């Protein structure tokens, strides 16, 4: 798009609106980016704080399990039962002696569960006793006791070797997952077996933690979404969360990470924290705490703010348009008024000054312009008066010369001298007529040439027609406006050709008939002078004729840049056509170079 063709008003208006749009976009992007980053940063910081809660929870759980297991392992009757290696003895000790001892509230109580632990064993979790080979000797659950060794379970082999637990491990038993520690059972520094104690991983714990930290909590164990508070958690979420965890901790990874993921067209930020040491190769089952926050929901205030900014921005654009229109109108109005004033001057209207509508630089420019126009108007009036006076004096002087020639012609002693004086009288009268019209006209550049022709033909009649003769001149004159520098030579051409027709076309006194036709077709002026006389001689040559009349016609036609066409013949008369282009010719109209030609 070519902006150079636009007016200043539209350029200014486009500038105001464009500036408002740029500001709106910059503000929207800046605010959105800043608030988005701030929200993400706040959520991530809160995630790390919440992660400390999980770390503390894991540490408390480990210590509580360790203390409880150590207490049980040090009981003499439990050591005695384990040392017998009898399954029934161990089972009876666990279910009769330990059930009351272990009757304490778990870290996270199960709602609605009360009474003895034989009815609600899961509220405590997992209790198993192993012999020196790792085979089960007893358990809390009322289930068939496994008959295989548990040394493949993390922590069991270490305990049977006398090692103290350093962390808890995740076990899976009968489709239930537990956080488990295993400690050795000693008699006189000899390991006689091992005791495993664990709490179940339950959804109620996740719900309680979610209320505490005000985020959505999930437990992912062995690639399964074991517990979650995320509403309507779909299989896609389970799959995606498990895949995200695998990718995040594929190489051992850090102990925590924040990732972004999609859930049912909803963007979520998820903080992932391992339940144990992710680099521990002894852990057969890995588990992770996840803290989730809907980023879409968290960014709702940002969306509302964006909408508010957008509405304010639209209002700003509307205000910018209104302000732009107002300012551009005020800014461009003086310019438009000046342009209108210049247009009036081009139409030669100097009478109406430009209205001053401001007091700034444009107002000063307008006042200066008006003063300049006023000076031009006064100068033009003085020049018009001076020109009119000059034309009046020239006309009067030419009239005096015409009168003198007329007196001389009356005293002439031969016809040839009289004709010369009459011809000169008509030529001077033709020029005097132009000056008379200029004196009377208000526009020196456009003369009513048809009126000039009528006056000039009237003068020729007065000179060549005596009383009682019929008028032989027929006129077909269009209304033609000519510049003075074209009117004078064209008038003199008419004078020469008409007087020539009077003198030579009808030598035998035949009925005289002379037609003068003046027409304008667009910018082309056509002058035709036609008679029905004897015609020009056979050997006549317009270009080589040395008579004063045709010499003058050639000079005058050259001034007009006119084409001359002569059609003549015996018995058919003569028709001379003069054609030229209408234009504002500059220079003196009376500069006729006739030196050296006969009079």
Coordinates of C-alpha atoms in Angstrom, one line a residue:
X1 CA 0.0 0.0 0.0
X2 CA 1.4 3.4 -1.0
X3 CA 1.1 5.5 2.1
X4 CA 2.3 8.6 0.2
X5 CA -1.1 8.9 -1.5
X6 CA -2.9 9.2 1.9
X7 CA -3.8 12.5 3.3
X8 CA -2.3 13.8 6.5
X9 CA -5.6 13.2 8.3
X10 CA -5.6 9.5 7.5
X11 CA -1.8 9.2 8.3
X12 CA -2.3 10.8 11.7
X13 CA -5.4 8.7 12.4
X14 CA -3.6 5.5 11.3
X15 CA -0.8 6.5 13.6
X16 CA -3.0 7.0 16.6
X17 CA -4.9 3.8 16.1
X18 CA -1.7 1.9 15.3
X19 CA 0.0 3.2 18.4
X20 CA -3.0 2.2 20.5
X21 CA -3.0 -1.3 19.0
X22 CA 0.8 -1.7 19.6
X23 CA 0.4 -0.5 23.2
X24 CA -2.5 -2.9 23.7
X25 CA -0.6 -5.9 22.3
X26 CA 2.5 -5.1 24.3
X27 CA 0.6 -4.7 27.5
X28 CA -1.4 -7.9 26.9
X29 CA 1.8 -9.9 26.1
X30 CA 3.8 -8.4 28.9
X31 CA 1.1 -8.8 31.6
X32 CA 0.2 -12.3 30.4
X33 CA 3.9 -13.4 30.3
X34 CA 4.7 -11.8 33.6
X35 CA 1.6 -13.1 35.4
X36 CA 1.9 -16.6 33.8
X37 CA 5.5 -16.8 34.9
X38 CA 4.6 -15.5 38.4
X39 CA 1.8 -18.1 38.7
X40 CA 4.1 -20.9 37.6
X41 CA 6.8 -19.7 39.9
X42 CA 4.4 -19.5 42.8
X43 CA 3.0 -22.9 42.1
X44 CA 6.5 -24.4 41.8
X45 CA 7.5 -22.8 45.1
X46 CA 4.4 -24.2 46.8
X47 CA 5.1 -27.6 45.3
X48 CA 8.6 -27.6 46.9
X49 CA 7.1 -26.6 50.2
X50 CA 4.5 -29.4 49.9
X51 CA 7.3 -31.8 48.9
X52 CA 8.8 -31.1 52.3
X53 CA 5.5 -32.3 53.9
X54 CA 5.9 -35.6 52.0
X55 CA 9.5 -35.9 53.1
X56 CA 8.5 -35.3 56.7
X57 CA 5.7 -37.8 56.3
X58 CA 8.0 -40.4 54.9
X59 CA 10.5 -39.8 57.7
X60 CA 7.9 -40.0 60.4
X61 CA 6.5 -43.2 58.9
X62 CA 9.9 -44.7 58.7
X63 CA 10.7 -43.8 62.4
X64 CA 7.4 -45.0 63.6
X65 CA 7.7 -48.3 61.8
X66 CA 11.3 -48.7 63.0
X67 CA 10.4 -48.0 66.6
X68 CA 7.4 -50.3 66.6
X69 CA 9.2 -53.1 64.8
X70 CA 12.2 -52.8 67.2
X71 CA 9.9 -52.9 70.2
X72 CA 8.3 -56.1 68.9
X73 CA 11.6 -57.7 68.0
X74 CA 12.9 -57.2 71.5
X75 CA 10.0 -59.0 73.2
X76 CA 11.3 -62.2 74.9
X77 CA 8.2 -64.2 74.1
X78 CA 8.4 -63.2 70.5
X79 CA 12.1 -64.2 70.3
X80 CA 11.3 -67.5 72.0
X81 CA 8.5 -68.2 69.5
X82 CA 10.8 -67.4 66.6
X83 CA 13.6 -69.5 67.9
X84 CA 11.3 -72.6 68.0
X85 CA 10.8 -72.2 64.2
X86 CA 7.2 -73.4 64.7
X87 CA 4.6 -71.7 62.5
X88 CA 1.7 -72.2 64.9
X89 CA 3.6 -70.9 67.9
X90 CA 4.6 -67.7 66.0
X91 CA 1.1 -67.2 64.5
X92 CA -0.5 -67.5 68.0
X93 CA 2.0 -65.0 69.5
X94 CA 1.3 -62.5 66.7
X95 CA -2.5 -62.8 66.8
X96 CA -2.8 -63.2 70.6
X97 CA 0.0 -61.2 72.1
X98 CA 0.8 -58.6 69.4
X99 CA -2.7 -57.6 68.5
X100 CA -3.2 -55.7 71.7
X101 CA 0.3 -54.4 71.7
X102 CA -0.1 -53.1 68.1
X103 CA -3.5 -51.7 68.9
X104 CA -2.5 -48.1 68.3
X105 CA -4.0 -45.5 65.9
X106 CA -2.1 -45.7 62.6
X107 CA -0.7 -42.5 61.1
X108 CA -3.8 -42.0 59.0
X109 CA -6.9 -43.5 60.5
X110 CA -9.4 -45.2 58.3
X111 CA -12.9 -43.6 58.7
X112 CA -15.5 -46.0 60.1
X113 CA -12.9 -48.5 61.3
X114 CA -12.8 -49.2 65.0
X115 CA -12.6 -52.2 67.3
X116 CA -10.0 -54.9 67.5
X117 CA -7.5 -55.4 64.7
X118 CA -8.6 -58.9 63.8
X119 CA -11.5 -57.2 62.1
X120 CA -9.5 -54.3 60.6
X121 CA -6.0 -55.6 60.1
X122 CA -5.4 -53.2 57.2
X123 CA -5.7 -50.2 59.5
X124 CA -2.3 -51.4 60.9
X125 CA -1.0 -52.8 57.7
X126 CA 1.4 -55.7 57.2
X127 CA 3.1 -57.8 59.9
X128 CA 5.2 -60.8 58.9
X129 CA 7.8 -62.9 60.8
X130 CA 10.6 -64.8 58.9
X131 CA 13.0 -67.5 60.0
X132 CA 16.7 -67.5 59.4
X133 CA 16.2 -68.6 55.8
X134 CA 13.6 -66.0 55.1
X135 CA 10.6 -68.3 55.1
X136 CA 7.4 -66.9 56.7
X137 CA 6.7 -68.1 60.3
X138 CA 3.6 -66.0 60.8
X139 CA 1.5 -63.0 59.7
X140 CA -1.3 -60.8 61.0
X141 CA -3.7 -61.5 58.2
X142 CA -6.0 -64.5 58.3
X143 CA -4.7 -65.9 55.1
X144 CA -2.7 -68.9 54.0
X145 CA 0.9 -68.5 54.9
X146 CA 3.2 -68.5 51.9
X147 CA 5.7 -71.4 51.9
X148 CA 8.5 -69.7 49.9
X149 CA 11.4 -67.6 51.0
X150 CA 11.0 -63.8 51.1
X151 CA 14.7 -63.0 50.7
X152 CA 13.9 -61.5 47.3
X153 CA 11.9 -58.8 48.9
X154 CA 13.8 -55.6 49.5
X155 CA 15.2 -55.3 53.0
X156 CA 14.7 -58.9 54.1
X157 CA 18.1 -60.3 53.1
X158 CA 19.8 -57.3 54.7
X159 CA 17.9 -57.8 57.9
X160 CA 18.7 -61.5 58.0
X161 CA 22.4 -60.5 57.7
X162 CA 21.9 -58.3 60.8
X163 CA 21.6 -55.0 58.9
X164 CA 19.5 -52.2 60.3
X165 CA 17.0 -50.6 57.9
X166 CA 17.9 -47.3 56.3
X167 CA 14.6 -46.7 54.5
X168 CA 11.3 -48.2 53.8
X169 CA 10.4 -50.2 50.8
X170 CA 7.2 -50.8 48.9
X171 CA 5.8 -54.3 49.0
X172 CA 2.8 -55.7 47.1
X173 CA 0.8 -58.3 48.9
X174 CA -2.6 -59.6 47.8
X175 CA -3.1 -56.5 45.5
X176 CA -2.4 -54.2 48.4
X177 CA 0.7 -52.0 48.5
X178 CA 2.6 -51.2 51.8
X179 CA 5.5 -49.1 53.0
X180 CA 7.5 -51.7 54.8
X181 CA 10.7 -51.9 56.9
X182 CA 12.3 -55.2 57.9
X183 CA 14.5 -55.5 61.0
X184 CA 16.6 -58.4 62.3
X185 CA 15.6 -60.4 65.5
X186 CA 18.6 -61.2 67.7
X187 CA 19.3 -63.7 70.5
X188 CA 22.7 -63.0 72.0
X189 CA 23.9 -61.2 68.9
X190 CA 22.8 -64.1 66.7
X191 CA 20.1 -63.4 64.0
X192 CA 17.3 -65.9 64.5
X193 CA 14.9 -64.3 62.1
X194 CA 13.4 -61.0 60.8
X195 CA 10.3 -58.9 61.3
X196 CA 8.6 -56.9 58.6
X197 CA 6.1 -54.1 59.5
X198 CA 4.3 -51.9 57.0
X199 CA 1.5 -49.4 56.6
X200 CA -0.9 -49.6 53.6
X201 CA -0.8 -47.0 50.9
X202 CA -4.4 -45.7 50.9
X203 CA -6.5 -43.1 49.2
X204 CA -7.7 -41.6 52.5
X205 CA -4.2 -40.5 53.2
X206 CA -4.0 -38.8 49.8
X207 CA -7.3 -37.0 50.5
X208 CA -6.1 -35.8 53.9
X209 CA -2.9 -34.5 52.4
X210 CA -4.7 -32.8 49.6
X211 CA -6.8 -30.9 52.2
X212 CA -3.7 -30.0 54.0
X213 CA -1.6 -28.6 51.2
X214 CA -4.6 -27.6 49.0
X215 CA -3.3 -29.4 45.9
X216 CA -4.4 -32.6 44.2
X217 CA -2.4 -35.6 45.5
X218 CA -1.7 -38.9 43.8
X219 CA 0.3 -42.0 44.6
X220 CA 1.8 -43.8 41.7
X221 CA 3.3 -47.2 42.6
X222 CA 4.8 -49.7 40.2
X223 CA 3.4 -47.6 37.3
X224 CA -0.1 -47.7 38.7
X225 CA -2.2 -44.8 39.9
X226 CA -2.8 -46.2 43.4
X227 CA -4.5 -43.3 45.0
X228 CA -5.5 -39.8 43.7
X229 CA -7.7 -36.9 44.5
X230 CA -7.9 -35.7 40.9
X231 CA -11.6 -35.5 39.9
X232 CA -12.6 -38.0 37.3
X233 CA -9.0 -39.2 36.7
X234 CA -9.2 -41.1 33.5
X235 CA -7.1 -43.9 32.2
X236 CA -5.4 -41.4 29.9
X237 CA -4.2 -39.5 33.0
X238 CA -2.9 -42.7 34.6
X239 CA -1.1 -43.6 31.4
X240 CA 0.3 -40.2 30.9
X241 CA 1.4 -39.7 34.5
X242 CA 3.1 -43.1 34.5
X243 CA 4.8 -42.3 31.2
X244 CA 5.9 -38.9 32.5
X245 CA 7.4 -40.4 35.6
X246 CA 9.3 -43.0 33.6
X247 CA 10.8 -40.3 31.4
X248 CA 11.6 -38.0 34.3
X249 CA 13.4 -40.7 36.4
X250 CA 14.7 -42.9 33.6
X251 CA 18.3 -42.3 34.5
X252 CA 17.9 -42.1 38.2
X253 CA 17.1 -38.4 38.0
X254 CA 16.8 -35.9 40.8
X255 CA 14.8 -36.4 43.8
X256 CA 12.0 -34.1 42.6
X257 CA 10.8 -32.6 39.3
X258 CA 8.0 -30.3 38.0
X259 CA 6.4 -31.2 34.7
X260 CA 3.5 -29.9 32.6
X261 CA 1.0 -32.2 31.1
X262 CA -2.5 -32.3 29.5
X263 CA -5.6 -33.8 31.2
X264 CA -8.8 -33.8 29.2
X265 CA -7.9 -30.5 27.5
X266 CA -6.8 -29.1 30.8
X267 CA -3.2 -28.0 31.4
X268 CA -1.7 -29.3 34.6
X269 CA 1.5 -28.7 36.5
X270 CA 2.6 -31.8 38.4
X271 CA 5.3 -32.1 41.0
X272 CA 6.8 -35.6 41.3
X273 CA 8.6 -36.8 44.4
X274 CA 10.0 -40.3 44.9
X275 CA 8.8 -42.3 48.0
X276 CA 12.3 -43.5 48.4
X277 CA 15.7 -43.2 46.9
X278 CA 15.1 -43.4 43.1
X279 CA 18.7 -44.6 42.7
X280 CA 18.4 -47.5 45.0
X281 CA 18.6 -50.7 43.0
X282 CA 17.4 -52.8 45.8
X283 CA 13.9 -51.4 45.5
X284 CA 11.9 -53.9 43.4
X285 CA 8.8 -51.6 43.4
X286 CA 9.1 -47.8 43.0
X287 CA 6.6 -45.3 44.2
X288 CA 6.1 -41.6 43.8
X289 CA 4.1 -38.8 45.4
X290 CA 2.6 -36.4 42.9
X291 CA 1.2 -33.0 43.6
X292 CA -1.0 -31.5 40.8
X293 CA -2.5 -28.1 40.1
X294 CA -4.7 -27.2 37.2
X295 CA -2.8 -24.5 35.4
X296 CA -5.9 -23.6 33.4
X297 CA -7.8 -23.0 36.6
X298 CA -4.9 -21.2 38.2
X299 CA -4.6 -19.0 35.1
X300 CA -8.4 -18.1 35.2
X301 CA -7.6 -14.8 37.0
X302 CA -5.1 -14.1 34.3
X303 CA -7.7 -14.8 31.6
X304 CA -10.1 -12.4 33.4
X305 CA -7.3 -9.9 33.6
X306 CA -6.6 -10.3 29.9
X307 CA -10.3 -9.8 29.1
X308 CA -10.3 -6.7 31.2
X309 CA -7.2 -5.4 29.5
X310 CA -8.6 -6.3 26.1
X311 CA -11.9 -4.4 26.9
X312 CA -9.9 -1.5 28.3
X313 CA -7.7 -1.7 25.1
X314 CA -10.8 -1.7 22.9
X315 CA -12.0 1.3 24.8
X316 CA -8.5 2.8 24.3
X317 CA -8.7 2.2 20.6
X318 CA -12.1 3.8 20.4
X319 CA -10.8 6.7 22.4
X320 CA -7.7 6.8 20.2
X321 CA -10.0 6.9 17.1
X322 CA -12.1 9.7 18.6
X323 CA -9.0 11.6 19.8
X324 CA -7.3 10.9 16.5
X325 CA -10.3 12.3 14.5
X326 CA -10.5 15.3 16.8
X327 CA -6.8 16.1 16.7
X328 CA -6.4 15.4 13.0
X329 CA -9.4 17.6 12.2
X330 CA -7.9 20.4 14.4
X331 CA -4.5 19.7 12.9
X332 CA -5.5 19.4 9.2
X333 CA -8.4 22.0 9.2
X334 CA -6.0 25.0 8.8
X335 CA -4.1 23.0 6.0
X336 CA -7.4 22.2 4.2
X337 CA -8.5 25.9 4.5
X338 CA -5.2 27.0 3.0
X339 CA -5.6 24.5 0.2
X340 CA -9.1 25.8 -0.5
X341 CA -7.7 29.4 -0.5
X342 CA -5.0 28.4 -3.0
X343 CA -7.7 26.8 -5.1
X344 CA -9.6 30.1 -5.1
X345 CA -6.5 31.9 -6.1
X346 CA -6.1 29.5 -9.0
X347 CA -9.6 30.5 -10.1
X348 CA -8.5 34.2 -9.8
X349 CA -10.6 34.8 -6.7
X350 CA -8.6 37.1 -4.4
X351 CA -11.6 38.5 -2.5
X352 CA -12.1 35.8 0.1
X353 CA -9.4 35.4 2.8
X354 CA -8.7 32.1 4.5
X355 CA -10.4 31.8 7.9
X356 CA -7.9 31.8 10.8
X357 CA -9.0 28.9 13.1
X358 CA -5.9 28.6 15.4
X359 CA -3.2 30.7 17.1
X360 CA -0.4 28.2 16.5
X361 CA 2.1 28.1 13.7
X362 CA -0.7 27.2 11.2
X363 CA -2.6 30.3 12.3
X364 CA 0.5 32.5 11.8
X365 CA 1.0 30.9 8.4
X366 CA -2.7 31.6 7.5
X367 CA -2.4 35.2 8.6
X368 CA 0.8 35.6 6.5
X369 CA -1.0 33.9 3.5
X370 CA -3.9 36.3 3.8
X371 CA -1.6 39.3 3.9
X372 CA 0.3 38.0 0.9
X373 CA -3.0 37.5 -1.0
X374 CA -4.2 41.0 0.0
X375 CA -1.0 42.5 -1.4
X376 CA -1.4 40.5 -4.6
X377 CA -5.0 41.6 -4.9
X378 CA -4.0 45.3 -4.5
X379 CA -1.1 44.9 -7.0
X380 CA -3.5 43.2 -9.4
X381 CA -6.0 46.0 -9.0
X382 CA -3.4 48.6 -9.6
X383 CA -2.1 46.7 -12.7
X384 CA -5.6 46.3 -14.0
X385 CA -6.3 50.0 -13.6
X386 CA -2.9 50.8 -15.2
X387 CA -3.5 48.4 -18.1
X388 CA -7.0 49.7 -18.6
X389 CA -5.7 53.2 -18.7
X390 CA -2.9 52.2 -21.1
X391 CA -5.4 50.4 -23.4
X392 CA -7.7 53.4 -23.3
X393 CA -4.9 55.8 -24.2
X394 CA -3.6 53.5 -27.0
X395 CA -7.2 53.2 -28.3
X396 CA -7.5 57.0 -28.3
X397 CA -4.2 57.5 -30.0
X398 CA -5.0 54.9 -32.6
X399 CA -8.4 56.6 -33.1
X400 CA -6.6 59.9 -33.6
X401 CA -4.3 58.3 -36.2
X402 CA -7.3 56.7 -37.9
X403 CA -8.9 60.2 -38.1
X404 CA -5.8 61.7 -39.5
X405 CA -5.6 58.9 -42.2
X406 CA -9.2 59.5 -43.0
X407 CA -8.5 63.3 -43.6
X408 CA -5.5 62.5 -45.7
X409 CA -7.5 60.0 -47.8
X410 CA -10.1 62.8 -48.5
X411 CA -7.2 65.0 -49.8
X412 CA -5.6 62.2 -51.8
X413 CA -5.0 63.1 -55.4
X414 CA -5.3 59.6 -56.8
X415 CA -7.2 56.4 -56.1
X416 CA -4.1 54.3 -55.3
X417 CA -3.1 56.7 -52.5
X418 CA -6.6 56.7 -51.2
X419 CA -6.7 52.9 -51.1
X420 CA -3.4 52.8 -49.2
X421 CA -4.7 55.2 -46.7
X422 CA -8.0 53.4 -46.3
X423 CA -6.2 50.1 -45.8
X424 CA -3.9 51.6 -43.2
X425 CA -7.0 53.2 -41.6
X426 CA -8.7 49.8 -41.3
X427 CA -5.6 48.1 -39.9
X428 CA -5.1 50.7 -37.3
X429 CA -8.9 50.6 -36.5
X430 CA -8.7 46.8 -36.1
X431 CA -6.0 47.2 -33.4
X432 CA -7.9 50.1 -31.8
X433 CA -11.0 47.9 -31.5
X434 CA -8.9 45.3 -29.6
X435 CA -7.7 47.9 -27.2
X436 CA -11.2 49.2 -26.8
X437 CA -12.4 45.7 -25.8
X438 CA -9.4 45.3 -23.5
X439 CA -10.3 48.5 -21.8
X440 CA -13.9 47.5 -21.3
X441 CA -13.1 43.9 -20.4
X442 CA -12.4 42.5 -16.8
X443 CA -10.4 39.6 -18.2
X444 CA -7.5 40.4 -20.5
X445 CA -6.8 36.8 -21.3
X446 CA -10.2 35.9 -22.7
X447 CA -11.7 38.3 -25.2
X448 CA -15.1 37.8 -26.9
X449 CA -13.7 37.5 -30.4
X450 CA -17.1 37.2 -32.1
X451 CA -17.9 40.7 -30.8
X452 CA -14.6 41.9 -32.1
X453 CA -15.3 40.5 -35.6
X454 CA -18.7 42.2 -35.7
X455 CA -17.2 45.6 -34.8
X456 CA -14.4 45.2 -37.2
X457 CA -16.7 44.2 -40.1
X458 CA -18.8 47.2 -39.3
X459 CA -15.8 49.4 -39.7
X460 CA -15.0 47.8 -43.1
X461 CA -18.6 48.4 -44.2
X462 CA -18.3 52.1 -43.3
X463 CA -15.1 52.4 -45.4
X464 CA -16.0 50.4 -48.6
X465 CA -19.8 50.7 -48.9
X466 CA -21.5 53.9 -50.1
X467 CA -25.0 54.8 -49.4
X468 CA -27.6 52.7 -51.3
X469 CA -25.4 49.6 -51.6
X470 CA -26.7 46.4 -50.1
X471 CA -24.6 44.7 -47.4
X472 CA -22.6 41.9 -49.1
X473 CA -21.1 40.5 -45.9
X474 CA -22.6 37.4 -44.4
X475 CA -21.4 36.3 -40.9
X476 CA -21.5 32.9 -39.3
X477 CA -19.7 33.5 -36.0
X478 CA -19.5 31.2 -33.1
X479 CA -18.9 32.5 -29.6
X480 CA -15.1 32.2 -29.4
X481 CA -12.9 33.4 -26.5
X482 CA -9.3 34.3 -27.5
X483 CA -6.2 35.5 -25.7
X484 CA -5.3 39.0 -26.7
X485 CA -2.1 37.7 -28.4
X486 CA -4.2 35.6 -30.7
X487 CA -7.1 38.1 -31.1
X488 CA -4.9 40.8 -32.6
X489 CA -3.2 38.8 -35.4
X490 CA -6.4 36.9 -36.2
X491 CA -8.3 40.2 -36.4
X492 CA -5.7 41.7 -38.7
X493 CA -5.9 38.6 -40.9
X494 CA -9.7 39.0 -41.3
X495 CA -9.1 42.7 -42.1
X496 CA -6.6 41.9 -44.8
X497 CA -8.6 39.1 -46.4
X498 CA -11.9 41.0 -46.4
X499 CA -10.5 44.2 -47.7
X500 CA -8.6 42.2 -50.4
X501 CA -11.9 40.7 -51.4
X502 CA -13.6 44.1 -51.6
X503 CA -10.7 45.4 -53.8
X504 CA -10.1 42.5 -56.1
X505 CA -12.9 39.9 -56.1
X506 CA -15.5 42.0 -58.0
X507 CA -13.7 44.3 -60.5
X508 CA -16.7 44.5 -62.9
X509 CA -19.2 45.6 -60.3
X510 CA -20.9 42.2 -60.0
X511 CA -23.1 41.6 -57.0
X512 CA -20.7 41.3 -54.2
X513 CA -20.9 38.5 -51.7
X514 CA -18.4 37.8 -48.9
X515 CA -18.9 35.1 -46.3
X516 CA -17.0 35.2 -43.0
X517 CA -17.3 31.9 -40.9
X518 CA -15.6 31.5 -37.5
X519 CA -16.0 28.2 -35.7
X520 CA -14.3 26.4 -32.7
X521 CA -14.1 22.6 -32.4
X522 CA -12.7 21.8 -29.0
X523 CA -9.4 23.7 -29.0
X524 CA -9.1 24.2 -32.8
X525 CA -10.3 27.6 -34.2
X526 CA -11.2 27.7 -37.9
X527 CA -11.6 31.0 -39.9
X528 CA -13.1 30.8 -43.4
X529 CA -13.4 33.9 -45.7
X530 CA -15.1 33.1 -49.0
X531 CA -16.2 35.2 -52.0
X532 CA -17.8 34.4 -55.4
X533 CA -15.5 36.7 -57.4
X534 CA -13.1 36.2 -60.2
X535 CA -10.6 34.3 -58.1
X536 CA -6.9 34.6 -57.9
X537 CA -4.6 34.5 -61.0
X538 CA -3.5 31.2 -62.3
X539 CA 0.1 31.9 -61.5
X540 CA -0.7 33.0 -58.0
X541 CA 1.6 31.6 -55.2
X542 CA 0.7 32.3 -51.6
X543 CA 4.2 31.6 -50.4
X544 CA 5.9 33.8 -53.1
X545 CA 3.4 36.6 -53.2
X546 CA 5.1 40.0 -52.4
X547 CA 2.0 42.1 -51.9
X548 CA 1.7 43.8 -48.6
X549 CA -1.6 42.1 -47.8
X550 CA -0.5 38.5 -48.2
X551 CA 2.9 39.3 -46.7
X552 CA 1.1 40.5 -43.6
X553 CA -1.1 37.4 -43.6
X554 CA 1.9 35.1 -43.7
X555 CA 3.6 37.0 -40.8
X556 CA 0.4 37.0 -38.8
X557 CA -0.3 33.3 -39.5
X558 CA 3.2 32.5 -38.3
X559 CA 2.4 34.3 -35.1
X560 CA -0.6 32.1 -34.7
X561 CA 1.2 28.9 -35.8
X562 CA -1.8 28.7 -38.2
X563 CA -2.3 26.6 -41.4
X564 CA -3.5 28.5 -44.5
X565 CA -5.5 26.7 -47.2
X566 CA -6.5 28.6 -50.4
X567 CA -9.1 27.2 -52.8
X568 CA -9.5 29.5 -55.9
X569 CA -10.5 29.4 -59.6
X570 CA -12.0 31.5 -62.3
X571 CA -15.8 31.8 -61.9
X572 CA -15.8 30.0 -58.5
X573 CA -14.3 32.7 -56.4
X574 CA -11.8 32.2 -53.5
X575 CA -12.1 30.5 -50.2
X576 CA -9.2 31.0 -47.7
X577 CA -9.2 28.8 -44.5
X578 CA -7.1 29.7 -41.5
X579 CA -6.8 27.0 -38.8
X580 CA -4.9 27.3 -35.5
X581 CA -4.9 25.8 -32.0
X582 CA -6.3 28.0 -29.2
X583 CA -3.8 28.7 -26.5
X584 CA -2.6 31.4 -24.1
X585 CA 0.3 32.9 -26.2
X586 CA 2.8 35.0 -24.4
X587 CA 4.6 38.1 -25.7
X588 CA 3.7 41.3 -27.6
X589 CA 0.8 41.0 -30.0
X590 CA 1.9 43.8 -32.3
X591 CA 5.4 42.7 -33.0
X592 CA 5.1 42.5 -36.8
X593 CA 8.4 42.2 -38.7
X594 CA 7.5 43.8 -42.0
X595 CA 10.7 45.7 -42.7
X596 CA 11.8 45.5 -46.3
X597 CA 8.3 44.8 -47.7
X598 CA 6.7 47.3 -50.1
X599 CA 4.0 49.6 -48.8

